[in-house]
Coordinates of C-alpha atoms and ligand atoms in Angstrom, one line a residue:
X1 CA -12.1 -14.7 3.2
X2 CA -13.1 -16.8 6.2
X3 CA -13.3 -19.7 3.7
X4 CA -9.8 -19.0 2.7
X5 CA -8.7 -19.3 6.3
X6 CA -10.6 -22.5 6.8
X7 CA -8.8 -23.9 3.8
X8 CA -5.4 -22.9 5.0
X9 CA -6.1 -24.4 8.4
X10 CA -7.2 -27.7 6.9
X11 CA -4.2 -27.9 4.6
X12 CA -1.4 -26.7 6.9
X13 CA -2.6 -26.8 10.5
X14 CA 0.8 -26.9 12.1
X15 CA 2.7 -24.5 9.7
X16 CA 3.6 -21.1 11.0
X17 CA 1.0 -18.5 9.9
X18 CA 2.0 -15.4 11.8
X19 CA 5.3 -14.6 13.5
X20 CA 5.5 -11.3 15.5
X21 CA 8.5 -11.2 17.8
X22 CA 7.9 -13.8 20.5
X23 CA 4.4 -14.6 19.2
X24 CA 4.3 -17.5 16.8
X25 CA 0.9 -18.7 15.6
X26 CA 0.2 -21.7 13.5
X27 CA -2.7 -21.8 11.0
X28 CA -4.7 -23.8 13.6
X29 CA -3.8 -21.2 16.2
X30 CA -4.8 -18.3 13.9
X31 CA -8.1 -20.1 13.3
X32 CA -8.8 -20.7 17.0
X33 CA -7.8 -17.2 18.1
X34 CA -9.6 -15.3 15.3
X35 CA -12.7 -17.3 16.1
X36 CA -12.3 -16.2 19.7
X37 CA -12.2 -12.5 18.5
X38 CA -15.3 -13.1 16.4
X39 CA -17.2 -14.5 19.4
X40 CA -16.1 -11.6 21.5
X41 CA -17.3 -9.1 18.8
X42 CA -20.7 -10.8 18.8
X43 CA -20.8 -10.7 22.6
X44 CA -20.0 -7.0 22.4
X45 CA -23.1 -6.4 20.3
X46 CA -21.5 -6.1 16.9
X47 CA -24.1 -7.1 14.3
X48 CA -23.6 -8.4 10.7
X49 CA -22.6 -5.4 8.5
X50 CA -21.5 -3.2 11.4
X51 CA -18.3 -1.4 10.9
X52 CA -15.3 -2.1 13.1
X53 CA -12.2 -0.1 12.9
X54 CA -8.5 -0.7 13.7
X55 CA -6.1 2.1 14.3
X56 CA -2.8 0.5 15.0
X57 CA 0.6 -0.4 13.3
X58 CA 1.1 -3.9 12.0
X59 CA 1.1 -6.7 14.6
X60 CA -0.2 -10.3 15.1
X61 CA -3.1 -8.9 17.1
X62 CA -4.1 -6.8 14.1
X63 CA -4.4 -10.0 12.0
X64 CA -6.5 -11.6 14.7
X65 CA -8.9 -8.7 14.7
X66 CA -9.2 -8.4 10.9
X67 CA -10.0 -12.1 10.5
X68 CA -12.3 -12.0 13.6
X69 CA -14.2 -9.0 12.0
X70 CA -14.7 -10.9 8.7
X71 CA -15.8 -14.1 10.5
X72 CA -18.4 -12.1 12.6
X73 CA -19.8 -10.8 9.3
X74 CA -18.8 -7.2 10.1
X75 CA -16.9 -4.7 7.9
X76 CA -13.3 -3.8 8.6
X77 CA -12.3 -0.1 8.5
X78 CA -8.6 0.3 8.8
X79 CA -7.2 3.6 9.9
X80 CA -3.8 5.0 9.0
X81 CA -1.5 4.4 12.0
X82 CA 0.3 7.7 11.4
X83 CA -2.9 9.8 11.5
X84 CA -3.4 12.4 14.2
X85 CA -6.7 12.4 16.2
X86 CA -8.6 14.7 13.9
X87 CA -7.8 12.6 10.8
X88 CA -8.6 9.3 12.5
X89 CA -11.9 10.7 13.9
X90 CA -12.8 11.7 10.4
X91 CA -12.5 8.1 9.2
X92 CA -14.4 6.8 12.2
X93 CA -17.2 9.3 11.7
X94 CA -17.4 8.8 8.0
X95 CA -17.7 5.0 8.4
X96 CA -20.0 5.1 11.4
X97 CA -17.7 2.6 13.2
X98 CA -19.3 1.1 16.3
X99 CA -16.2 -0.3 17.8
X100 CA -12.5 0.7 17.3
X101 CA -9.4 -1.2 18.2
X102 CA -6.7 1.3 19.1
X103 CA -3.0 0.8 19.8
X104 CA -1.8 2.0 23.2
X105 CA 0.8 4.3 21.7
X106 CA 2.9 4.3 18.5
X107 CA 6.0 6.3 17.6
X108 CA 5.6 8.5 20.7
X109 CA 1.9 9.3 20.0
X110 CA -0.9 8.4 22.4
X111 CA -3.8 7.3 20.1
X112 CA -6.4 7.1 22.8
X113 CA -5.6 10.6 24.1
X114 CA -5.6 12.0 20.5
X115 CA -9.0 10.5 19.9
X116 CA -10.4 11.8 23.2
X117 CA -9.9 15.3 21.9
X118 CA -12.0 14.6 18.8
X119 CA -15.1 12.8 20.2
X120 CA -17.7 15.1 18.8
X121 CA -19.8 13.5 16.1
X122 CA -18.6 10.0 17.1
X123 CA -21.9 8.9 18.5
X124 CA -21.9 5.6 16.7
X125 CA -18.6 4.6 18.4
X126 CA -19.8 2.7 21.4
X127 CA -16.5 1.2 22.6
X128 CA -12.8 1.5 22.2
X129 CA -10.7 -1.6 22.8
X130 CA -6.9 -1.4 23.4
X131 CA -5.2 -3.8 21.1
X132 CA -3.0 -6.3 23.0
X133 CA -2.9 -4.0 26.0
X134 CA -4.6 -3.5 29.4
X135 CA -7.5 -1.2 30.1
X136 CA -7.2 2.6 30.5
X137 CA -9.9 5.1 31.4
X138 CA -12.2 5.3 28.3
X139 CA -11.0 2.0 26.8
X140 CA -11.6 -1.7 27.4
X141 CA -8.5 -3.9 27.9
X142 CA -7.7 -6.6 25.4
X143 CA -8.1 -9.6 27.8
X144 CA -11.4 -8.2 29.1
X145 CA -12.7 -8.0 25.6
X146 CA -11.6 -11.5 24.7
X147 CA -13.1 -12.9 28.0
X148 CA -16.6 -12.0 26.6
X149 CA -16.2 -14.6 23.9
X150 CA -14.8 -17.2 26.2
X151 CA -17.9 -17.3 28.4
X152 CA -19.9 -19.4 25.8
X153 CA -21.1 -22.4 27.8
X154 CA -23.9 -23.5 25.4
X155 CA -22.0 -22.5 22.3
X156 CA -24.5 -19.8 21.4
X157 CA -21.8 -17.3 20.4
X158 CA -20.0 -19.8 18.3
X159 CA -23.2 -20.7 16.6
X160 CA -23.9 -17.0 15.7
X161 CA -20.3 -16.7 14.3
X162 CA -20.8 -19.9 12.3
X163 CA -24.1 -18.6 10.9
X164 CA -22.7 -15.2 10.0
X165 CA -19.7 -16.7 8.3
X166 CA -21.9 -19.1 6.3
X167 CA -24.2 -16.3 5.2
X168 CA -21.3 -14.2 3.7
X169 CA -21.4 -14.0 -0.1
X170 CA -18.7 -12.9 -2.5
X171 CA -20.5 -9.6 -3.2
X172 CA -20.6 -8.6 0.5
X173 CA -18.5 -5.7 1.6
X174 CA -15.5 -6.9 3.6
X175 CA -13.6 -3.7 4.1
X176 CA -13.7 0.1 3.6
X177 CA -10.1 1.0 2.7
X178 CA -9.1 4.6 2.4
X179 CA -6.8 5.7 -0.5
X180 CA -3.4 7.0 0.4
X181 CA -4.2 10.7 0.1
X182 CA -1.4 11.4 -2.3
X183 CA -3.5 13.8 -4.3
X184 CA -6.0 15.1 -1.8
X185 CA -8.2 13.8 1.1
X186 CA -8.3 10.0 1.3
X187 CA -11.4 8.4 -0.1
X188 CA -13.0 5.3 1.4
X189 CA -13.3 2.4 -1.2
X190 CA -15.8 -0.4 -0.4
X191 CA -14.2 -3.7 -1.2
X192 CA -15.7 -7.2 -1.2
X193 CA -14.9 -10.7 0.0
X194 CA -15.2 -12.2 -3.5
X195 CA -13.0 -9.6 -5.3
X196 CA -10.4 -9.8 -2.6
X197 CA -10.0 -13.6 -2.7
X198 CA -10.2 -13.7 -6.4
X199 CA -7.6 -11.0 -7.0
X200 CA -5.1 -12.3 -4.5
X201 CA -5.4 -15.9 -5.6
X202 CA -4.4 -14.6 -9.1
X203 CA -1.7 -12.3 -7.5
X204 CA -0.1 -15.1 -5.5
X205 CA 0.0 -17.2 -8.6
X206 CA 1.5 -14.6 -10.9
X207 CA 4.2 -13.5 -8.4
X208 CA 5.0 -17.0 -7.4
X209 CA 4.2 -16.8 -3.7
X210 CA 3.8 -20.3 -2.2
X211 CA 3.5 -22.4 0.9
X212 CA 6.9 -22.2 2.8
X213 CA 7.5 -18.6 1.9
X214 CA 8.3 -16.3 4.8
X215 CA 6.8 -12.9 4.0
X216 CA 8.1 -9.8 5.8
X217 CA 5.4 -7.2 5.6
X218 CA 6.4 -3.5 6.0
X219 CA 3.4 -2.3 4.0
X220 CA 0.8 -1.2 6.5
X221 CA -2.3 -3.2 7.1
X222 CA -4.4 -0.1 6.6
X223 CA -3.6 -0.1 2.8
X224 CA -4.5 -2.8 0.3
X225 CA -0.8 -3.5 -0.2
X226 CA -0.6 -4.7 3.5
X227 CA -4.1 -5.9 4.0
X228 CA -4.6 -7.8 0.7
X229 CA -1.3 -8.5 -1.0
X230 CA 0.2 -9.1 2.5
X231 CA -2.2 -10.6 5.0
X232 CA -4.7 -12.1 2.6
X233 CA -2.1 -13.4 0.1
X234 CA -0.4 -15.3 2.9
X235 CA -3.6 -16.9 4.1
X236 CA -4.4 -17.9 0.5
X237 CA -0.9 -19.3 -0.3
X238 CA -0.3 -20.8 3.2
X239 CA 2.8 -18.5 3.6
X240 CA 4.2 -17.3 6.9
X241 CA 3.4 -13.6 7.6
X242 CA 5.9 -11.5 9.6
X243 CA 4.1 -8.2 10.2
X244 CA 6.5 -5.3 10.8
X245 CA 5.4 -2.1 12.5
X246 CA 7.7 0.6 10.9
X247 CA 10.4 0.4 8.3
X248 CA 14.0 1.0 9.2
X249 CA 17.0 -0.7 7.6
X250 CA 18.6 -2.4 10.7
X251 CA 15.3 -3.9 12.1
X252 CA 14.2 -5.1 8.7
X253 CA 17.6 -6.6 7.7
X254 CA 17.9 -8.2 11.1
X255 CA 14.5 -9.9 10.7
X256 CA 15.4 -11.1 7.2
X257 CA 18.6 -12.6 8.6
X258 CA 17.1 -14.2 11.7
X259 CA 13.8 -15.4 10.3
X260 CA 15.1 -16.5 6.9
X261 CA 12.7 -14.2 5.0
X262 CA 12.1 -15.1 1.4
X263 CA 9.7 -12.3 0.4
X264 CA 9.9 -8.6 1.1
X265 CA 7.7 -6.4 -1.0
X266 CA 7.8 -2.6 -0.8
X267 CA 7.5 0.7 -2.5
X268 CA 10.5 1.8 -4.6
X269 CA 11.6 4.2 -1.8
X270 CA 12.4 1.5 0.7
X271 CA 14.5 -0.5 -1.7
X272 CA 16.3 2.6 -2.6
X273 CA 17.0 3.1 1.1
X274 CA 18.2 -0.5 1.5
X275 CA 20.5 -0.2 -1.5
X276 CA 22.0 3.0 -0.1
X277 CA 22.8 1.4 3.3
X278 CA 25.7 -0.5 4.7
X279 CA 24.5 -4.2 4.7
X280 CA 27.6 -5.8 6.1
X281 CA 26.8 -8.3 8.9
X282 CA 23.4 -9.3 7.5
X283 CA 22.7 -12.7 5.8
X284 CA 20.2 -11.9 3.0
X285 CA 20.7 -15.2 1.2
X286 CA 17.2 -16.5 2.0
X287 CA 15.5 -13.5 0.3
X288 CA 14.5 -14.5 -3.3
X289 CA 11.4 -12.5 -4.1
X290 CA 10.7 -8.7 -4.3
X291 CA 7.5 -7.1 -5.5
X292 CA 7.3 -3.4 -6.0
X293 CA 5.0 -0.8 -7.4
X294 CA 2.7 1.7 -5.7
X295 CA 4.7 4.5 -7.4
X296 CA 6.8 4.8 -10.6
X297 CA 9.6 2.3 -10.5
X298 CA 13.0 3.4 -11.9
X299 CA 14.5 0.9 -14.3
X300 CA 17.8 1.2 -12.5
X301 CA 16.3 0.0 -9.3
X302 CA 15.2 -3.3 -10.7
X303 CA 18.7 -3.9 -12.1
X304 CA 20.4 -3.1 -8.8
X305 CA 18.0 -5.4 -6.8
X306 CA 19.1 -8.2 -9.0
X307 CA 22.8 -7.4 -9.3
X308 CA 23.5 -6.0 -5.8
X309 CA 21.1 -8.0 -3.6
X310 CA 21.1 -11.1 -5.7
X311 CA 17.3 -11.4 -5.8
X312 CA 16.1 -14.1 -8.2
X313 CA 12.7 -12.7 -8.8
X314 CA 11.7 -9.1 -8.9
X315 CA 8.2 -8.4 -10.0
X316 CA 6.5 -5.0 -10.5
X317 CA 2.8 -4.3 -10.5
X318 CA 0.2 -1.6 -10.6
X319 CA -3.0 -1.0 -8.9
X320 CA -5.2 1.4 -6.9
X321 CA -7.2 1.0 -3.8
X322 CA -10.2 1.2 -6.1
X323 CA -9.1 -1.9 -8.0
X324 CA -8.8 -3.9 -4.7
X325 CA -5.1 -3.0 -4.9
X326 CA -4.1 -4.7 -8.1
X327 CA -4.8 -4.2 -11.8
X328 CA -1.6 -5.4 -13.6
X329 CA 1.3 -7.6 -12.6
X330 CA 4.4 -8.9 -14.2
X331 CA 4.6 -12.7 -14.1
X332 CA 7.4 -14.1 -12.0
X333 CA 9.0 -15.7 -15.1
X334 CA 8.8 -12.5 -17.2
X335 CA 11.9 -11.3 -18.9
X336 CA 13.9 -8.9 -16.5
X337 CA 13.6 -6.2 -19.2
X338 CA 9.8 -6.4 -19.1
X339 CA 9.9 -6.2 -15.3
X340 CA 12.1 -3.2 -15.4
X341 CA 10.3 -1.4 -18.2
X342 CA 6.7 -2.1 -17.3
X343 CA 4.3 -2.8 -14.5
X344 CA 3.0 -6.0 -16.2
X345 CA -0.3 -6.8 -17.8
X346 CA -3.8 -7.2 -16.6
X347 CA -4.3 -10.0 -14.0
X348 CA -6.4 -12.8 -15.4
X349 CA -10.1 -11.8 -15.9
X350 CA -9.4 -8.1 -15.8
X351 CA -9.3 -5.6 -18.7
X352 CA -6.8 -2.7 -18.8
X353 CA -6.7 -0.1 -21.6
X354 CA -5.1 3.2 -22.4
X355 CA -7.6 5.8 -23.7
X356 CA -7.8 9.4 -24.8
X357 CA -10.0 12.0 -23.1
X358 CA -13.0 10.8 -25.1
X359 CA -12.5 7.3 -23.8
X360 CA -11.3 5.9 -27.2
X361 CA -8.6 3.2 -26.9
X362 CA -5.2 4.3 -28.1
X363 CA -2.7 2.3 -30.2
X364 CA 0.3 0.7 -28.4
X365 CA 3.0 3.2 -27.4
X366 CA 0.7 6.2 -27.3
X367 CA 0.3 7.8 -23.8
X368 CA -3.2 8.2 -22.4
X369 CA -5.2 7.5 -19.3
X370 CA -5.2 4.0 -17.9
X371 CA -8.7 2.6 -17.4
X372 CA -9.6 -0.7 -15.7
X373 CA -12.7 -3.0 -15.8
X374 CA -13.4 -6.3 -14.1
X375 CA -14.2 -8.1 -10.9
X376 CA -11.5 -6.2 -9.0
X377 CA -13.3 -2.8 -9.2
X378 CA -14.6 -1.5 -5.9
X379 CA -18.3 -1.5 -5.1
X380 CA -18.1 2.3 -4.8
X381 CA -16.8 5.1 -2.6
X382 CA -18.3 5.2 0.8
X383 CA -21.5 7.4 0.9
X384 CA -20.4 9.3 -2.3
X385 CA -22.3 8.1 -5.3
X386 CA -21.2 11.3 -7.2
X387 CA -17.5 10.5 -6.8
X388 CA -18.2 6.9 -7.6
X389 CA -19.9 7.9 -10.9
X390 CA -17.0 10.2 -11.7
X391 CA -14.5 7.4 -11.2
X392 CA -16.4 4.4 -12.7
X393 CA -18.2 5.2 -16.0
X394 CA -21.5 3.7 -17.2
X395 CA -19.6 0.8 -19.0
X396 CA -17.8 -0.2 -15.8
X397 CA -14.4 1.3 -16.6
X398 CA -12.5 2.8 -13.7
X399 CA -10.7 6.0 -14.7
X400 CA -7.4 5.8 -12.8
X401 CA -6.1 9.3 -13.2
X402 CA -2.8 7.8 -14.2
X403 CA -1.1 8.3 -17.5
X404 CA 0.7 5.5 -19.2
X405 CA 1.4 3.5 -22.3
X406 CA 0.7 -0.1 -23.2
X407 CA 3.0 -2.3 -25.4
X408 CA 1.7 -4.7 -28.0
X409 CA 1.6 -7.5 -25.3
X410 CA -0.6 -5.4 -23.1
X411 CA 2.2 -4.5 -20.6
X412 CA 1.5 -1.1 -19.0
X413 CA 4.1 1.5 -18.2
X414 CA 2.9 4.2 -15.8
X415 CA 4.3 7.5 -17.0
X416 CA 2.9 9.6 -14.3
X417 CA -0.2 10.9 -12.6
X418 CA -2.4 13.2 -14.6
X419 CA -2.2 15.6 -11.6
X420 CA 1.6 15.5 -11.5
X421 CA 2.3 16.1 -15.1
X422 CA 3.2 19.7 -15.9
X423 CA 3.4 21.7 -19.1
X424 CA 6.5 23.7 -20.0
X425 CA 6.0 26.1 -22.9
X426 CA 3.5 23.7 -24.4
X427 CA 5.5 20.4 -23.8
X428 CA 4.2 17.7 -21.5
X429 CA 6.8 17.0 -18.8
X430 CA 6.5 13.8 -16.9
X431 CA 8.2 14.0 -13.5
X432 CA 8.8 10.3 -13.2
X433 CA 10.8 10.3 -16.4
X434 CA 13.0 13.1 -15.2
X435 CA 13.4 11.5 -11.8
X436 CA 14.5 8.2 -13.4
X437 CA 17.1 10.1 -15.5
X438 CA 18.5 11.9 -12.4
X439 CA 18.9 8.6 -10.5
X440 CA 21.1 7.4 -13.3
X441 CA 23.8 9.8 -12.0
X442 CA 24.5 7.3 -9.3
X443 CA 25.1 9.9 -6.5
X444 CA 21.5 10.3 -5.6
X445 CA 19.3 8.0 -3.5
X446 CA 16.0 9.7 -4.4
X447 CA 14.7 12.4 -6.6
X448 CA 11.3 14.1 -6.9
X449 CA 10.3 16.6 -9.5
X450 CA 7.3 19.0 -9.4
X451 CA 6.0 21.6 -11.6
X452 CA 5.6 25.2 -10.4
X453 CA 4.0 28.2 -12.0
X454 CA 6.2 30.3 -14.3
X455 CA 5.3 33.6 -15.9
X456 CA 7.0 33.0 -19.2
X457 CA 6.6 29.2 -19.7
X458 CA 3.4 28.5 -17.8
X459 CA 5.2 25.9 -15.6
X460 CA 8.8 24.8 -14.9
X461 CA 10.2 21.9 -13.0
X462 CA 11.9 21.9 -9.6
X463 CA 13.9 18.9 -8.5
X464 CA 14.3 17.8 -4.9
X465 CA 17.3 15.4 -4.5
X466 CA 18.6 13.2 -1.7
X467 CA 22.4 12.5 -2.1
X468 CA 23.9 9.1 -1.3
X469 CA 25.6 9.0 2.0
X470 CA 28.9 11.0 1.7
X471 CA 28.2 12.4 -1.7
X472 CA 28.5 16.2 -2.2
X473 CA 25.9 17.3 -4.8
X474 CA 26.1 20.7 -6.4
X475 CA 22.7 22.0 -7.7
X476 CA 24.3 24.0 -10.6
X477 CA 26.2 20.9 -11.7
X478 CA 23.0 18.8 -11.6
X479 CA 21.4 21.3 -13.9
X480 CA 24.3 21.3 -16.3
X481 CA 24.3 17.5 -16.3
X482 CA 20.6 17.5 -17.1
X483 CA 21.1 20.0 -19.9
X484 CA 23.5 17.6 -21.6
X485 CA 21.0 14.7 -21.4
X486 CA 17.4 15.9 -21.7
X487 CA 15.3 18.2 -23.8
X488 CA 15.3 21.7 -22.4
X489 CA 11.8 21.7 -21.2
X490 CA 12.6 18.7 -18.9
X491 CA 15.6 20.3 -17.3
X492 CA 14.8 21.4 -13.8
X493 CA 14.9 25.1 -13.3
X494 CA 16.0 24.7 -9.8
X495 CA 17.6 21.8 -7.8
X496 CA 17.1 21.6 -4.0
X497 CA 19.4 19.2 -2.1
X498 CA 17.5 17.8 0.9
X499 CA 18.1 15.1 3.6
X500 CA 14.8 13.3 2.9
X501 CA 11.6 13.6 0.9
X502 CA 8.2 13.8 2.5
X503 CA 6.7 10.3 2.3
X504 CA 3.2 9.2 3.3
X505 CA 2.7 6.0 5.2
X506 CA 2.5 4.0 2.0
X507 CA 5.9 5.2 1.1
X508 CA 4.9 7.6 -1.7
X509 CA 6.3 11.0 -2.1
X510 CA 3.8 13.6 -1.2
X511 CA 4.1 15.9 -4.1
X512 CA 1.6 18.5 -3.1
X513 CA 3.9 19.3 -0.1
X514 CA 6.9 19.6 -2.4
X515 CA 4.9 21.9 -4.7
X516 CA 4.0 24.1 -1.7
X517 CA 7.7 24.2 -0.7
X518 CA 8.8 24.9 -4.2
X519 CA 6.3 27.6 -5.0
X520 CA 8.0 30.9 -5.8
X521 CA 6.2 32.7 -3.0
X522 CA 7.7 30.6 -0.3
X523 CA 11.2 31.4 1.1
X524 CA 14.0 29.4 -0.4
Ligands
ATP1 P1 -5.3 9.4 -3.5 O1 -6.2 8.6 -4.4 O2 -6.0 9.5 -2.1 O3 -4.7 10.6 -4.0 P2 -3.4 7.3 -4.0 O4 -3.9 7.4 -5.4 O5 -1.9 7.4 -3.9 O6 -4.0 8.5 -3.2 P3 -3.7 4.5 -3.7 O7 -5.0 3.9 -4.1 O8 -3.0 4.0 -2.5 O9 -3.9 6.0 -3.3 O10 -2.6 4.4 -4.9 C1 -3.0 4.3 -6.2 C2 -2.0 5.0 -7.1 O11 -0.6 4.6 -6.9 C3 -2.2 4.9 -8.6 O12 -3.3 5.7 -9.0 C4 -0.9 5.3 -9.1 O13 -0.8 6.7 -9.3 C5 0.1 4.8 -8.1 N1 0.8 3.6 -8.5 C6 0.5 2.3 -8.1 N2 1.3 1.4 -8.7 C7 2.1 2.1 -9.5 C8 3.1 1.7 -10.4 N3 3.5 0.5 -10.6 N4 3.7 2.7 -11.1 C9 3.3 4.0 -10.9 N5 2.4 4.4 -10.1 C10 1.8 3.5 -9.4
MG2 MG1 -5.9 7.6 -6.1

């Protein structure tokens, strides 16, 4: 990854690399300032291979630290910015981070104070540095940290950084990225420099990201969607990165208007929110490219992004943290119908198959588990060889836990997660399919279906629906509507009208929370 930055700096030294409010960095500036972070890390005692953590929302300083960590030969461990102290401490403990960069408050939470309550077992953590903020008791200030790297009269620190960068190989671990925790506790995946650059060179190429693009990033840096398809793809393509700390329609639409944004990727949920909002007063004409995935994408959504927002290119993709974030992608010149119906095919050099429980490949159109093999597969889960062996089989296939089908051209459609599918009286019900049907009503912004236990049928579905602004939605009518359009076993037994669905920081609906809410034992 440091080589990718050096290439961008040589090719486009004066082009804007990162824009964050008042802060505007060219590639030359990004190069100089991330080198300063790397020198300061060396001066702070960080050795090659040491883990360095960042617990903060998206910002320009986050980018400087990430690139500085790579250049110092250390391993980046991003922490979910929405985590509470206990959750963050778990990641810091598990990774043995020596140094952590922490934001001085985000969304009303005091990260430093939260961490102070959970210091037990954090013996490896020698220092906390406040990101782009002055010192507080228990934490070094940003300027004081950087000053360590500036006192380098004989160039000794710079020489160490240069040697560490030169020693990096493609197979060296660059980051430990934790999964989203959609199905359980997040797992730390060890990703490498080589896989990251190779995957996102291919990714930029297939989605059509190029120099001159202005890329608004709402995906968080602590997830591969932000860290790899956001930060790294921009460095590889020479695009301008606009890191955004938290999604809300007015702030994002204002930035698109003022900064002439061309690319805004996101999970389906944020596009649904944008489409359900009043957009008068914004100029979205610069926006040409949308990339979505991360959860099942309703066909209707792709159509509306084109017809209502006028986007020229909408691309869908599929991946897991364990596949360095990407396994399949649509190509930017794919037929809109392919984009709407599928998440594309394997990126170049990667194999994707649909198999049965015995691992035998299934014919096109037959649902089974998606498995992936190639250079994009993680090195393993952090300190968990058993879990790694369970996920990646002896032949190198990663078992995704997702159910899907493949068409004759290899395009994959994710039907659902193995864990979310439920069985009603012997029939497999796929929540994503039912949700997509419900969204066709037109009066709903979002829908989520979960299976709950039922004495007679084994399981039945419960739908949680968010009405469009101003729409009055009657649960009994939704059930009657569903009866007329879907097989009986798919019809939700109950419909709950809610203001919002529980989303994790990656924008995915947290279904286990909904299942708990929907369980018959809990009050209505
Ligand atoms: P955890 O593994 O901790 O439960 P997670 O699986 O949500 O969380 P990630 O690695 O962030 O963590 O997400 C990968 C998952 O996201 C995939 O396994 C798949 O279920 C879902 N996903 C990604 N892209 C798509 C897509 N295009 N369509 C449907 N689902 C997708
Ligand atoms: Mg997962």
